[in-house]
PDB file of C-alpha atoms and ligand atoms in Angstrom:
ATOM      1  CA  MET A 495      -1.682 -11.346  20.245  1.00 44.00           C
ATOM      2  CA  GLY A 496      -4.260 -14.399  19.656  1.00 43.00           C
ATOM      3  CA  GLN A 497      -3.967 -15.457  15.741  1.00 46.00           C
ATOM      4  CA  ARG A 498      -8.232 -15.800  16.652  1.00 48.00           C
ATOM      5  CA  THR A 499     -10.277 -13.049  15.700  1.00 47.00           C
ATOM      6  CA  GLY A 500     -13.656 -14.843  16.307  1.00 44.00           C
ATOM      7  CA  GLY A 501     -13.852 -16.529  19.563  1.00 45.00           C
ATOM      8  CA  LYS A 502     -16.302 -13.736  21.267  1.00 48.00           C
ATOM      9  CA  ALA A 503     -18.132 -13.428  17.417  1.00 52.00           C
ATOM     10  CA  ALA A 504     -19.978 -10.803  19.016  1.00 78.00           C
ATOM     11  CA  ARG A 505     -16.980  -8.682  18.884  1.00 93.00           C
ATOM     12  CA  LEU A 506     -16.750  -5.261  16.746  1.00 97.00           C
ATOM     13  CA  ALA A 507     -14.095  -2.983  16.080  1.00 98.00           C
ATOM     14  CA  ALA A 508     -14.093   0.651  14.144  1.00 98.00           C
ATOM     15  CA  ALA A 509     -10.842   1.139  11.783  1.00 98.00           C
ATOM     16  CA  VAL A 510     -10.005   3.848   9.493  1.00 98.00           C
ATOM     17  CA  ASP A 511      -7.558   3.500   6.175  1.00 96.00           C
ATOM     18  CA  LEU A 512      -6.418   7.142   6.290  1.00 95.00           C
ATOM     19  CA  GLY A 513      -4.725   7.883   2.524  1.00 89.00           C
ATOM     20  CA  GLY A 514      -3.235  10.740   1.455  1.00 85.00           C
ATOM     21  CA  SER A 515      -6.936  11.354  -0.601  1.00 89.00           C
ATOM     22  CA  LYS A 516      -9.218   9.622   1.164  1.00 94.00           C
ATOM     23  CA  ILE A 517     -10.275   8.380   4.940  1.00 97.00           C
ATOM     24  CA  LEU A 518     -12.246   5.436   4.960  1.00 98.00           C
ATOM     25  CA  SER A 519     -13.849   3.936   7.762  1.00 98.00           C
ATOM     26  CA  VAL A 520     -15.745   1.351   8.793  1.00 98.00           C
ATOM     27  CA  VAL A 521     -17.174  -1.147  11.984  1.00 98.00           C
ATOM     28  CA  ALA A 522     -16.261  -4.673  10.866  1.00 97.00           C
ATOM     29  CA  ASP A 523     -16.082  -8.569  12.511  1.00 96.00           C
ATOM     30  CA  GLY A 524     -13.092 -10.455  12.964  1.00 94.00           C
ATOM     31  CA  HIS A 525     -14.374 -12.648   9.710  1.00 94.00           C
ATOM     32  CA  GLY A 526     -14.028  -9.499   7.656  1.00 95.00           C
ATOM     33  CA  LYS A 527     -17.908  -8.615   7.986  1.00 95.00           C
ATOM     34  CA  ILE A 528     -17.987  -4.718   7.438  1.00 97.00           C
ATOM     35  CA  VAL A 529     -21.108  -3.420   9.193  1.00 97.00           C
ATOM     36  CA  SER A 530     -21.388   0.354   8.423  1.00 98.00           C
ATOM     37  CA  ARG A 531     -18.775   2.488   6.383  1.00 97.00           C
ATOM     38  CA  ASP A 532     -17.661   6.335   6.223  1.00 98.00           C
ATOM     39  CA  LEU A 533     -15.736   7.784   2.936  1.00 98.00           C
ATOM     40  CA  ARG A 534     -14.685  11.453   2.978  1.00 97.00           C
ATOM     41  CA  ALA A 535     -12.305  13.485   1.647  1.00 96.00           C
ATOM     42  CA  THR A 536      -8.360  14.014   3.342  1.00 94.00           C
ATOM     43  CA  PRO A 537      -7.787  17.710   3.867  1.00 93.00           C
ATOM     44  CA  ALA A 538      -4.091  16.409   3.275  1.00 86.00           C
ATOM     45  CA  ASP A 539      -2.860  20.251   2.732  1.00 89.00           C
ATOM     46  CA  LYS A 540      -4.486  21.303   6.262  1.00 91.00           C
ATOM     47  CA  SER A 541      -3.023  20.898   9.655  1.00 92.00           C
ATOM     48  CA  PRO A 542      -2.371  17.517  11.430  1.00 93.00           C
ATOM     49  CA  GLN A 543      -4.669  18.650  13.858  1.00 95.00           C
ATOM     50  CA  ALA A 544      -7.353  18.800  11.242  1.00 96.00           C
ATOM     51  CA  VAL A 545      -6.796  15.670   9.206  1.00 95.00           C
ATOM     52  CA  ILE A 546      -6.985  14.506  13.119  1.00 96.00           C
ATOM     53  CA  ARG A 547     -10.206  16.148  13.454  1.00 97.00           C
ATOM     54  CA  ALA A 548     -11.285  14.395   9.943  1.00 97.00           C
ATOM     55  CA  VAL A 549     -10.635  11.087  10.791  1.00 97.00           C
ATOM     56  CA  THR A 550     -12.559  10.851  14.076  1.00 98.00           C
ATOM     57  CA  GLY A 551     -15.757  12.513  12.795  1.00 98.00           C
ATOM     58  CA  SER A 552     -15.242   9.872  10.026  1.00 98.00           C
ATOM     59  CA  LEU A 553     -15.099   7.440  12.820  1.00 98.00           C
ATOM     60  CA  ARG A 554     -18.268   8.684  14.441  1.00 98.00           C
ATOM     61  CA  ALA A 555     -20.154   8.457  11.331  1.00 98.00           C
ATOM     62  CA  ALA A 556     -19.387   4.645  10.729  1.00 98.00           C
ATOM     63  CA  ILE A 557     -19.924   4.077  14.595  1.00 98.00           C
ATOM     64  CA  ALA A 558     -23.317   6.137  14.467  1.00 98.00           C
ATOM     65  CA  GLY A 559     -24.115   3.982  11.346  1.00 98.00           C
ATOM     66  CA  ALA A 560     -23.640   0.890  13.425  1.00 97.00           C
ATOM     67  CA  GLY A 561     -26.510   1.336  15.084  1.00 96.00           C
ATOM     68  CA  GLU A 562     -26.936  -0.337  18.540  1.00 95.00           C
ATOM     69  CA  ARG A 563     -24.319  -3.033  16.869  1.00 95.00           C
ATOM     70  CA  ALA A 564     -21.660  -0.051  18.195  1.00 96.00           C
ATOM     71  CA  SER A 565     -21.832  -1.214  21.778  1.00 95.00           C
ATOM     72  CA  ARG A 566     -20.166  -4.339  20.445  1.00 96.00           C
ATOM     73  CA  ILE A 567     -17.242  -1.737  19.270  1.00 97.00           C
ATOM     74  CA  THR A 568     -14.573  -2.772  21.635  1.00 94.00           C
ATOM     75  CA  SER A 569     -11.102  -1.083  20.142  1.00 97.00           C
ATOM     76  CA  ILE A 570     -10.025   0.937  17.275  1.00 98.00           C
ATOM     77  CA  GLY A 571      -7.708   0.049  14.442  1.00 98.00           C
ATOM     78  CA  LEU A 572      -5.633   2.795  12.562  1.00 98.00           C
ATOM     79  CA  GLY A 573      -4.123   2.672   9.217  1.00 97.00           C
ATOM     80  CA  ALA A 574      -1.844   5.469   8.394  1.00 95.00           C
ATOM     81  CA  PRO A 575       0.864   6.607   5.919  1.00 91.00           C
ATOM     82  CA  GLY A 576       4.618   6.505   5.984  1.00 89.00           C
ATOM     83  CA  ILE A 577       6.913   5.453   8.708  1.00 91.00           C
ATOM     84  CA  SER A 578       5.073   5.003  11.992  1.00 92.00           C
ATOM     85  CA  ASN A 579       5.822   2.856  14.940  1.00 93.00           C
ATOM     86  CA  PRO A 580       2.859   0.914  15.952  1.00 91.00           C
ATOM     87  CA  GLU A 581       4.248   0.056  19.718  1.00 92.00           C
ATOM     88  CA  THR A 582       4.949   3.578  20.543  1.00 94.00           C
ATOM     89  CA  GLY A 583       1.725   4.873  18.627  1.00 95.00           C
ATOM     90  CA  VAL A 584       3.767   7.560  16.509  1.00 95.00           C
ATOM     91  CA  VAL A 585       3.664   8.884  13.100  1.00 94.00           C
ATOM     92  CA  PHE A 586       7.577   9.877  12.433  1.00 93.00           C
ATOM     93  CA  THR A 587       6.970  11.297   8.873  1.00 89.00           C
ATOM     94  CA  SER A 588       4.527  10.971   6.138  1.00 87.00           C
ATOM     95  CA  PRO A 589       5.315  11.706   2.112  1.00 80.00           C
ATOM     96  CA  ASN A 590       1.590  11.993   1.902  1.00 79.00           C
ATOM     97  CA  LEU A 591       1.234  14.100   4.714  1.00 86.00           C
ATOM     98  CA  PRO A 592       3.521  16.267   4.609  1.00 85.00           C
ATOM     99  CA  GLN A 593       2.825  18.611   7.478  1.00 90.00           C
ATOM    100  CA  TRP A 594       3.483  15.258   9.554  1.00 91.00           C
ATOM    101  CA  LYS A 595       6.323  14.935  11.836  1.00 93.00           C
ATOM    102  CA  GLU A 596       6.269  12.750  15.119  1.00 95.00           C
ATOM    103  CA  VAL A 597       2.846  12.885  15.675  1.00 95.00           C
ATOM    104  CA  PRO A 598       1.285  10.962  18.456  1.00 96.00           C
ATOM    105  CA  LEU A 599      -1.448   9.843  16.148  1.00 96.00           C
ATOM    106  CA  ARG A 600      -2.930   6.736  18.558  1.00 97.00           C
ATOM    107  CA  ASP A 601      -2.870   8.767  21.728  1.00 98.00           C
ATOM    108  CA  ILE A 602      -4.455  11.584  20.434  1.00 97.00           C
ATOM    109  CA  VAL A 603      -7.245   9.358  18.857  1.00 98.00           C
ATOM    110  CA  ALA A 604      -7.451   7.285  22.302  1.00 98.00           C
ATOM    111  CA  ARG A 605      -8.376  10.532  24.047  1.00 97.00           C
ATOM    112  CA  GLU A 606     -10.973  11.898  21.840  1.00 97.00           C
ATOM    113  CA  MET A 607     -13.142   8.272  20.761  1.00 97.00           C
ATOM    114  CA  GLY A 608     -12.364   7.157  24.819  1.00 97.00           C
ATOM    115  CA  MET A 609     -11.290   3.471  23.354  1.00 96.00           C
ATOM    116  CA  PRO A 610      -8.259   1.896  22.878  1.00 97.00           C
ATOM    117  CA  VAL A 611      -6.717   2.494  19.399  1.00 98.00           C
ATOM    118  CA  TRP A 612      -4.035   0.267  17.320  1.00 97.00           C
ATOM    119  CA  LEU A 613      -2.038   2.107  14.858  1.00 97.00           C
ATOM    120  CA  ILE A 614      -0.249   0.140  11.970  1.00 96.00           C
ATOM    121  CA  ASN A 615       1.010   1.213   8.226  1.00 94.00           C
ATOM    122  CA  ASP A 616      -1.463   1.397   5.482  1.00 93.00           C
ATOM    123  CA  ALA A 617      -0.081  -0.634   3.194  1.00 94.00           C
ATOM    124  CA  ASN A 618       0.789  -3.628   6.390  1.00 96.00           C
ATOM    125  CA  ALA A 619      -3.005  -3.138   7.245  1.00 97.00           C
ATOM    126  CA  ALA A 620      -3.757  -3.736   3.288  1.00 96.00           C
ATOM    127  CA  ALA A 621      -1.489  -6.915   3.309  1.00 97.00           C
ATOM    128  CA  LEU A 622      -2.909  -8.221   6.710  1.00 97.00           C
ATOM    129  CA  GLY A 623      -6.472  -7.311   4.871  1.00 97.00           C
ATOM    130  CA  GLU A 624      -4.934  -9.834   2.064  1.00 97.00           C
ATOM    131  CA  LEU A 625      -4.544 -12.310   4.850  1.00 97.00           C
ATOM    132  CA  TYR A 626      -7.284 -12.766   6.743  1.00 97.00           C
ATOM    133  CA  PHE A 627      -9.887 -12.010   3.423  1.00 96.00           C
ATOM    134  CA  GLY A 628      -8.512 -11.972   0.037  1.00 97.00           C
ATOM    135  CA  ALA A 629      -5.695 -13.315  -2.092  1.00 97.00           C
ATOM    136  CA  ALA A 630      -3.202 -14.738   0.700  1.00 98.00           C
ATOM    137  CA  ARG A 631      -5.847 -16.640   2.749  1.00 97.00           C
ATOM    138  CA  GLY A 632      -4.210 -19.760   4.443  1.00 96.00           C
ATOM    139  CA  THR A 633      -0.686 -18.916   3.399  1.00 97.00           C
ATOM    140  CA  ARG A 634       2.068 -18.476   5.709  1.00 97.00           C
ATOM    141  CA  ASN A 635       5.316 -16.898   3.971  1.00 98.00           C
ATOM    142  CA  PHE A 636       3.829 -13.810   1.528  1.00 98.00           C
ATOM    143  CA  ILE A 637       4.577 -10.247   0.295  1.00 98.00           C
ATOM    144  CA  TYR A 638       2.342  -7.674  -0.528  1.00 98.00           C
ATOM    145  CA  VAL A 639       3.195  -5.353  -2.654  1.00 98.00           C
ATOM    146  CA  THR A 640       0.854  -2.212  -4.069  1.00 96.00           C
ATOM    147  CA  ILE A 641       2.369  -0.182  -6.850  1.00 96.00           C
ATOM    148  CA  SER A 642       0.428   2.632  -7.256  1.00 93.00           C
ATOM    149  CA  THR A 643       1.558   6.558  -7.153  1.00 91.00           C
ATOM    150  CA  GLY A 644       3.781   5.124  -4.871  1.00 93.00           C
ATOM    151  CA  ILE A 645       5.428   1.594  -4.030  1.00 96.00           C
ATOM    152  CA  GLY A 646       4.218  -0.274  -0.934  1.00 95.00           C
ATOM    153  CA  GLY A 647       4.567  -3.219   1.214  1.00 96.00           C
ATOM    154  CA  GLY A 648       3.983  -5.477   3.724  1.00 97.00           C
ATOM    155  CA  ILE A 649       5.583  -8.882   4.693  1.00 98.00           C
ATOM    156  CA  VAL A 650       3.819 -11.932   6.428  1.00 98.00           C
ATOM    157  CA  THR A 651       6.423 -14.664   8.112  1.00 97.00           C
ATOM    158  CA  GLY A 652       4.466 -17.594   9.740  1.00 96.00           C
ATOM    159  CA  GLY A 653       1.380 -16.228   9.943  1.00 95.00           C
ATOM    160  CA  ARG A 654       2.580 -13.118  11.430  1.00 95.00           C
ATOM    161  CA  LEU A 655       2.953  -9.881   9.939  1.00 95.00           C
ATOM    162  CA  TYR A 656       6.711  -8.767  10.179  1.00 96.00           C
ATOM    163  CA  THR A 657       6.971  -4.918  11.506  1.00 93.00           C
ATOM    164  CA  GLY A 658      10.603  -5.079  12.284  1.00 94.00           C
ATOM    165  CA  THR A 659      12.583  -3.450  15.411  1.00 93.00           C
ATOM    166  CA  SER A 660      10.975   0.570  14.800  1.00 90.00           C
ATOM    167  CA  GLY A 661       8.179  -0.530  12.857  1.00 89.00           C
ATOM    168  CA  VAL A 662       9.969   0.430   9.424  1.00 91.00           C
ATOM    169  CA  ALA A 663       9.511  -3.430   8.091  1.00 95.00           C
ATOM    170  CA  GLY A 664       7.715  -3.776   5.395  1.00 96.00           C
ATOM    171  CA  GLU A 665       8.798  -0.327   2.960  1.00 95.00           C
ATOM    172  CA  VAL A 666       9.895  -2.211   0.011  1.00 97.00           C
ATOM    173  CA  GLY A 667       9.036   0.879  -2.215  1.00 97.00           C
ATOM    174  CA  HIS A 668      11.894   2.085  -0.451  1.00 96.00           C
ATOM    175  CA  MET A 669      15.135  -0.932  -1.525  1.00 98.00           C
ATOM    176  CA  THR A 670      17.660   1.215  -3.424  1.00 98.00           C
ATOM    177  CA  ILE A 671      17.160  -0.371  -6.784  1.00 98.00           C
ATOM    178  CA  ALA A 672      19.458   2.496  -8.878  1.00 98.00           C
ATOM    179  CA  ASP A 673      22.222   3.658  -6.687  1.00 97.00           C
ATOM    180  CA  ASP A 674      22.382   7.333  -8.234  1.00 97.00           C
ATOM    181  CA  GLY A 675      18.609   6.997  -9.668  1.00 97.00           C
ATOM    182  CA  PRO A 676      16.158  10.118  -9.067  1.00 97.00           C
ATOM    183  CA  GLU A 677      16.072  11.371  -5.491  1.00 96.00           C
ATOM    184  CA  CYS A 678      13.336   9.647  -3.619  1.00 95.00           C
ATOM    185  CA  THR A 679      11.094  11.601  -1.451  1.00 89.00           C
ATOM    186  CA  CYS A 680      12.620   9.309   1.838  1.00 90.00           C
ATOM    187  CA  GLY A 681      15.866  11.485   1.164  1.00 92.00           C
ATOM    188  CA  ASN A 682      17.354   8.291  -0.249  1.00 96.00           C
ATOM    189  CA  ARG A 683      17.932   7.802  -4.126  1.00 97.00           C
ATOM    190  CA  GLY A 684      16.971   5.558  -6.935  1.00 98.00           C
ATOM    191  CA  CYS A 685      14.200   3.673  -4.272  1.00 98.00           C
ATOM    192  CA  TRP A 686      12.030   0.783  -6.498  1.00 98.00           C
ATOM    193  CA  GLU A 687       9.364   3.282  -6.319  1.00 97.00           C
ATOM    194  CA  GLN A 688      11.290   5.853  -8.176  1.00 98.00           C
ATOM    195  CA  MET A 689      11.961   3.452 -10.662  1.00 98.00           C
ATOM    196  CA  ALA A 690       8.862   1.778 -11.371  1.00 98.00           C
ATOM    197  CA  SER A 691       5.727   3.467  -9.793  1.00 97.00           C
ATOM    198  CA  GLY A 692       3.388   4.985 -11.603  1.00 96.00           C
ATOM    199  CA  THR A 693       4.802   8.187 -10.825  1.00 95.00           C
ATOM    200  CA  ALA A 694       8.141   7.318 -12.106  1.00 97.00           C
ATOM    201  CA  LEU A 695       6.689   6.056 -15.171  1.00 97.00           C
ATOM    202  CA  ALA A 696       4.908   9.582 -16.247  1.00 97.00           C
ATOM    203  CA  ARG A 697       7.742  10.824 -14.990  1.00 97.00           C
ATOM    204  CA  GLU A 698      10.074   9.295 -17.419  1.00 97.00           C
ATOM    205  CA  ALA A 699       7.470  10.026 -20.551  1.00 97.00           C
ATOM    206  CA  ARG A 700       7.247  13.773 -19.428  1.00 96.00           C
ATOM    207  CA  LYS A 701      10.883  13.761 -19.670  1.00 96.00           C
ATOM    208  CA  ARG A 702      11.670  11.621 -22.840  1.00 96.00           C
ATOM    209  CA  ILE A 703       8.349  14.322 -24.177  1.00 95.00           C
ATOM    210  CA  SER A 704      10.573  17.357 -23.499  1.00 94.00           C
ATOM    211  CA  GLU A 705      13.812  16.244 -25.463  1.00 95.00           C
ATOM    212  CA  GLY A 706      11.459  15.881 -28.161  1.00 93.00           C
ATOM    213  CA  ALA A 707      10.453  11.856 -28.563  1.00 93.00           C
ATOM    214  CA  ASP A 708       7.334  11.602 -31.340  1.00 93.00           C
ATOM    215  CA  THR A 709       4.633   9.691 -29.498  1.00 96.00           C
ATOM    216  CA  ALA A 710       0.764   9.045 -29.292  1.00 96.00           C
ATOM    217  CA  ILE A 711       1.652  10.157 -25.411  1.00 96.00           C
ATOM    218  CA  VAL A 712       1.303  13.674 -26.389  1.00 94.00           C
ATOM    219  CA  GLU A 713      -1.937  13.986 -28.410  1.00 94.00           C
ATOM    220  CA  ILE A 714      -3.619  11.687 -25.561  1.00 95.00           C
ATOM    221  CA  ALA A 715      -2.767  14.368 -23.251  1.00 93.00           C
ATOM    222  CA  ARG A 716      -4.351  17.064 -25.254  1.00 93.00           C
ATOM    223  CA  GLY A 717      -0.666  18.498 -26.267  1.00 88.00           C
ATOM    224  CA  ASP A 718      -0.342  19.685 -22.608  1.00 90.00           C
ATOM    225  CA  ALA A 719       3.129  17.385 -21.483  1.00 88.00           C
ATOM    226  CA  THR A 720       1.980  18.354 -17.753  1.00 91.00           C
ATOM    227  CA  ARG A 721      -0.841  16.447 -18.034  1.00 93.00           C
ATOM    228  CA  VAL A 722       0.560  12.725 -18.768  1.00 96.00           C
ATOM    229  CA  THR A 723       0.037  10.332 -16.479  1.00 95.00           C
ATOM    230  CA  ALA A 724       0.619   6.281 -16.104  1.00 96.00           C
ATOM    231  CA  GLU A 725      -2.855   6.080 -17.668  1.00 96.00           C
ATOM    232  CA  THR A 726      -2.189   8.236 -20.514  1.00 96.00           C
ATOM    233  CA  VAL A 727       0.836   6.281 -20.904  1.00 97.00           C
ATOM    234  CA  SER A 728      -1.080   2.952 -20.709  1.00 97.00           C
ATOM    235  CA  GLN A 729      -3.699   4.178 -23.011  1.00 97.00           C
ATOM    236  CA  ALA A 730      -0.848   5.059 -26.065  1.00 97.00           C
ATOM    237  CA  PHE A 731       0.444   1.589 -25.189  1.00 97.00           C
ATOM    238  CA  ASP A 732      -2.431   0.561 -26.058  1.00 97.00           C
ATOM    239  CA  ARG A 733      -2.575   1.798 -29.778  1.00 97.00           C
ATOM    240  CA  GLY A 734       0.729   0.122 -30.359  1.00 97.00           C
ATOM    241  CA  ASP A 735       3.085   3.851 -29.547  1.00 98.00           C
ATOM    242  CA  ALA A 736       6.874   2.873 -29.523  1.00 98.00           C
ATOM    243  CA  LEU A 737       7.772   5.023 -26.884  1.00 98.00           C
ATOM    244  CA  ALA A 738       4.842   3.987 -24.724  1.00 98.00           C
ATOM    245  CA  GLY A 739       5.807  -0.158 -25.029  1.00 98.00           C
ATOM    246  CA  GLU A 740       9.174   0.904 -24.065  1.00 98.00           C
ATOM    247  CA  LEU A 741       8.732   3.196 -20.747  1.00 98.00           C
ATOM    248  CA  VAL A 742       6.182   0.260 -19.936  1.00 98.00           C
ATOM    249  CA  GLY A 743       8.955  -2.317 -20.568  1.00 98.00           C
ATOM    250  CA  ARG A 744      11.521  -0.562 -18.784  1.00 98.00           C
ATOM    251  CA  THR A 745       8.614  -0.107 -15.503  1.00 98.00           C
ATOM    252  CA  SER A 746       8.030  -4.489 -16.248  1.00 98.00           C
ATOM    253  CA  TYR A 747      11.488  -4.711 -15.722  1.00 98.00           C
ATOM    254  CA  TYR A 748      12.448  -2.835 -13.069  1.00 98.00           C
ATOM    255  CA  LEU A 749       9.538  -4.235 -11.066  1.00 98.00           C
ATOM    256  CA  GLY A 750      11.033  -7.877 -11.817  1.00 98.00           C
ATOM    257  CA  VAL A 751      14.690  -6.383 -10.288  1.00 98.00           C
ATOM    258  CA  GLY A 752      12.349  -5.733  -7.373  1.00 98.00           C
ATOM    259  CA  PHE A 753      10.813  -8.498  -7.251  1.00 98.00           C
ATOM    260  CA  ALA A 754      14.086 -10.733  -7.386  1.00 98.00           C
ATOM    261  CA  ASN A 755      14.847  -8.798  -4.633  1.00 98.00           C
ATOM    262  CA  LEU A 756      12.011  -9.792  -2.328  1.00 98.00           C
ATOM    263  CA  ILE A 757      11.972 -13.302  -3.650  1.00 98.00           C
ATOM    264  CA  ASN A 758      16.114 -14.284  -2.965  1.00 98.00           C
ATOM    265  CA  ILE A 759      15.402 -12.684   0.522  1.00 98.00           C
ATOM    266  CA  PHE A 760      12.305 -13.885   1.748  1.00 98.00           C
ATOM    267  CA  ASN A 761      11.487 -16.965  -0.062  1.00 98.00           C
ATOM    268  CA  PRO A 762       7.627 -16.585  -0.163  1.00 98.00           C
ATOM    269  CA  GLU A 763       5.006 -19.156  -1.421  1.00 98.00           C
ATOM    270  CA  LEU A 764       3.151 -15.368  -2.502  1.00 98.00           C
ATOM    271  CA  ILE A 765       3.924 -12.134  -3.718  1.00 98.00           C
ATOM    272  CA  VAL A 766       0.019 -10.867  -3.867  1.00 98.00           C
ATOM    273  CA  ILE A 767      -0.131  -7.584  -6.077  1.00 97.00           C
ATOM    274  CA  GLY A 768      -2.411  -4.371  -5.659  1.00 95.00           C
ATOM    275  CA  GLY A 769      -2.587  -0.660  -6.749  1.00 93.00           C
ATOM    276  CA  GLY A 770      -3.681   1.593  -9.548  1.00 92.00           C
ATOM    277  CA  LEU A 771      -0.678   0.793 -12.072  1.00 95.00           C
ATOM    278  CA  ALA A 772      -1.504  -2.500 -11.545  1.00 95.00           C
ATOM    279  CA  ASN A 773      -4.438  -2.690 -13.240  1.00 94.00           C
ATOM    280  CA  MET A 774      -2.359  -2.202 -16.167  1.00 95.00           C
ATOM    281  CA  GLY A 775      -2.194  -6.206 -15.814  1.00 95.00           C
ATOM    282  CA  ASP A 776      -0.636  -8.683 -17.773  1.00 96.00           C
ATOM    283  CA  LYS A 777       1.507  -6.099 -20.183  1.00 96.00           C
ATOM    284  CA  LEU A 778       3.215  -4.689 -17.447  1.00 98.00           C
ATOM    285  CA  LEU A 779       3.151  -7.473 -15.233  1.00 98.00           C
ATOM    286  CA  ALA A 780       4.045 -10.886 -17.049  1.00 98.00           C
ATOM    287  CA  PRO A 781       7.943  -9.189 -18.538  1.00 98.00           C
ATOM    288  CA  ALA A 782       7.825  -8.310 -14.687  1.00 98.00           C
ATOM    289  CA  TYR A 783       7.590 -11.680 -13.709  1.00 98.00           C
ATOM    290  CA  ARG A 784       9.240 -13.067 -16.415  1.00 98.00           C
ATOM    291  CA  GLU A 785      12.787 -10.757 -15.712  1.00 98.00           C
ATOM    292  CA  ALA A 786      12.146 -11.578 -11.798  1.00 98.00           C
ATOM    293  CA  GLY A 787      12.688 -15.370 -12.780  1.00 98.00           C
ATOM    294  CA  ARG A 788      15.601 -14.885 -14.767  1.00 98.00           C
ATOM    295  CA  ARG A 789      17.367 -13.058 -11.568  1.00 98.00           C
ATOM    296  CA  ALA A 790      15.904 -14.878  -8.795  1.00 98.00           C
ATOM    297  CA  PHE A 791      17.336 -18.232  -7.426  1.00 98.00           C
ATOM    298  CA  LYS A 792      15.681 -21.193  -9.417  1.00 98.00           C
ATOM    299  CA  GLU A 793      14.482 -22.778  -6.094  1.00 98.00           C
ATOM    300  CA  ALA A 794      12.891 -19.660  -4.640  1.00 98.00           C
ATOM    301  CA  PHE A 795      11.216 -18.341  -7.890  1.00 98.00           C
ATOM    302  CA  ARG A 796       9.847 -22.140  -9.123  1.00 98.00           C
ATOM    303  CA  ALA A 797       8.270 -21.953  -4.980  1.00 98.00           C
ATOM    304  CA  VAL A 798       6.566 -18.284  -5.223  1.00 98.00           C
ATOM    305  CA  ARG A 799       3.104 -17.571  -6.920  1.00 98.00           C
ATOM    306  CA  PHE A 800       1.846 -14.316  -8.260  1.00 98.00           C
ATOM    307  CA  ALA A 801      -1.333 -13.205  -7.336  1.00 97.00           C
ATOM    308  CA  ARG A 802      -3.912 -10.093  -7.442  1.00 97.00           C
ATOM    309  CA  ALA A 803      -5.085  -8.369  -4.951  1.00 97.00           C
ATOM    310  CA  GLN A 804      -8.923  -9.243  -4.025  1.00 96.00           C
ATOM    311  CA  LEU A 805     -10.145  -6.747  -1.858  1.00 93.00           C
ATOM    312  CA  GLU A 806      -8.496  -3.104  -3.049  1.00 75.00           C
ATOM    313  CA  ALA A 807     -10.814  -0.277  -1.423  1.00 90.00           C
ATOM    314  CA  ASP A 808     -11.304  -2.379   1.644  1.00 94.00           C
ATOM    315  CA  SER A 809      -8.164  -3.961   2.381  1.00 95.00           C
ATOM    316  CA  GLY A 810      -6.321  -1.518   4.948  1.00 96.00           C
ATOM    317  CA  ALA A 811      -9.559  -0.783   6.608  1.00 98.00           C
ATOM    318  CA  LEU A 812     -10.292  -4.621   7.349  1.00 98.00           C
ATOM    319  CA  GLY A 813      -6.551  -5.213   8.087  1.00 97.00           C
ATOM    320  CA  ALA A 814      -6.562  -2.123  10.236  1.00 98.00           C
ATOM    321  CA  ALA A 815     -10.095  -4.387  11.930  1.00 98.00           C
ATOM    322  CA  VAL A 816      -8.090  -6.869  12.145  1.00 96.00           C
ATOM    323  CA  TRP A 817      -4.949  -5.250  14.053  1.00 96.00           C
ATOM    324  CA  ALA A 818      -7.276  -3.826  16.307  1.00 97.00           C
ATOM    325  CA  LEU A 819      -9.429  -7.328  16.936  1.00 96.00           C
ATOM    326  CA  ARG A 820      -5.871  -9.456  17.688  1.00 93.00           C
ATOM    327  CA  ASN A 821      -4.219  -7.044  19.528  1.00 92.00           C
ATOM    328  CA  ALA A 822      -6.921  -5.815  21.564  1.00 87.00           C
ATOM    329  CA  GLY A 823      -6.996 -10.189  22.658  1.00 75.00           C
TER     330      GLY A 823
HETATM  331 ZN1   ZN B1255      12.925   6.304  -1.135  1.00 58.65          ZN
END
């Protein structure tokens, strides 16, 4: 695996960011320039075969969009959600794709497309995208954390993505924060994403409303507690609602606990924060950084910067493209 991607400037990769709701395919070069793209819905409730057909259909559309430059495509990068092994190309399980169990995704797509395919976890791909083209350019030790319905991550040490012994590394959202906390989709309890994600924020709001809390959240959700989302709580926060303030504060607190763990274990120079919940901005993140500062080693906390992700929607696809270009050599 070479670190350079631009040696033969003409090489292109096709890449997919397979999400629980959307499939984004791009054709891109090693400098992060996107030549063409295709975006379509993920048939997540259908069989793995149907989802894979949508992936190859999206790839073919992006490749067709590249026109005569398609002849320069040498490999395919595949960013997929859930637990997967980049060495074997198998997706073991995926909370966003509940029917998926040990799907040999890499080999199926390689056979369909007639090209070498490189598999990578979606959050790891986004970390690579930020490393090469976004907020983490020029850093050696950084952690990417995406906070949305769940919490995902990617760990870069010494300028390289750390994928672990069997490809599971970087699942920061499943570090245990509360040993007797709520059950998680992974089978454990009290994972970080059960304490500090957008899903957790909405769940706590609905619980407090069902217990009779007096809050503007109910009014914003038009009286229907089942419609309460993290966005509803955020709007109530902006109106000065006391319960929303308490719940956002609780989310910040647990985010800070997790950041402190990451800072003490990895001593990174940078933590890049992406994901929809992070769009709440300082009202959520500033108290989280302060909590991390109270808990982490002072030497480690002084050394770390926090930055918002720069690529967002394209980070996974661009990272998967880089992953393919680097691995294809
Ligand atoms: Zn978990």
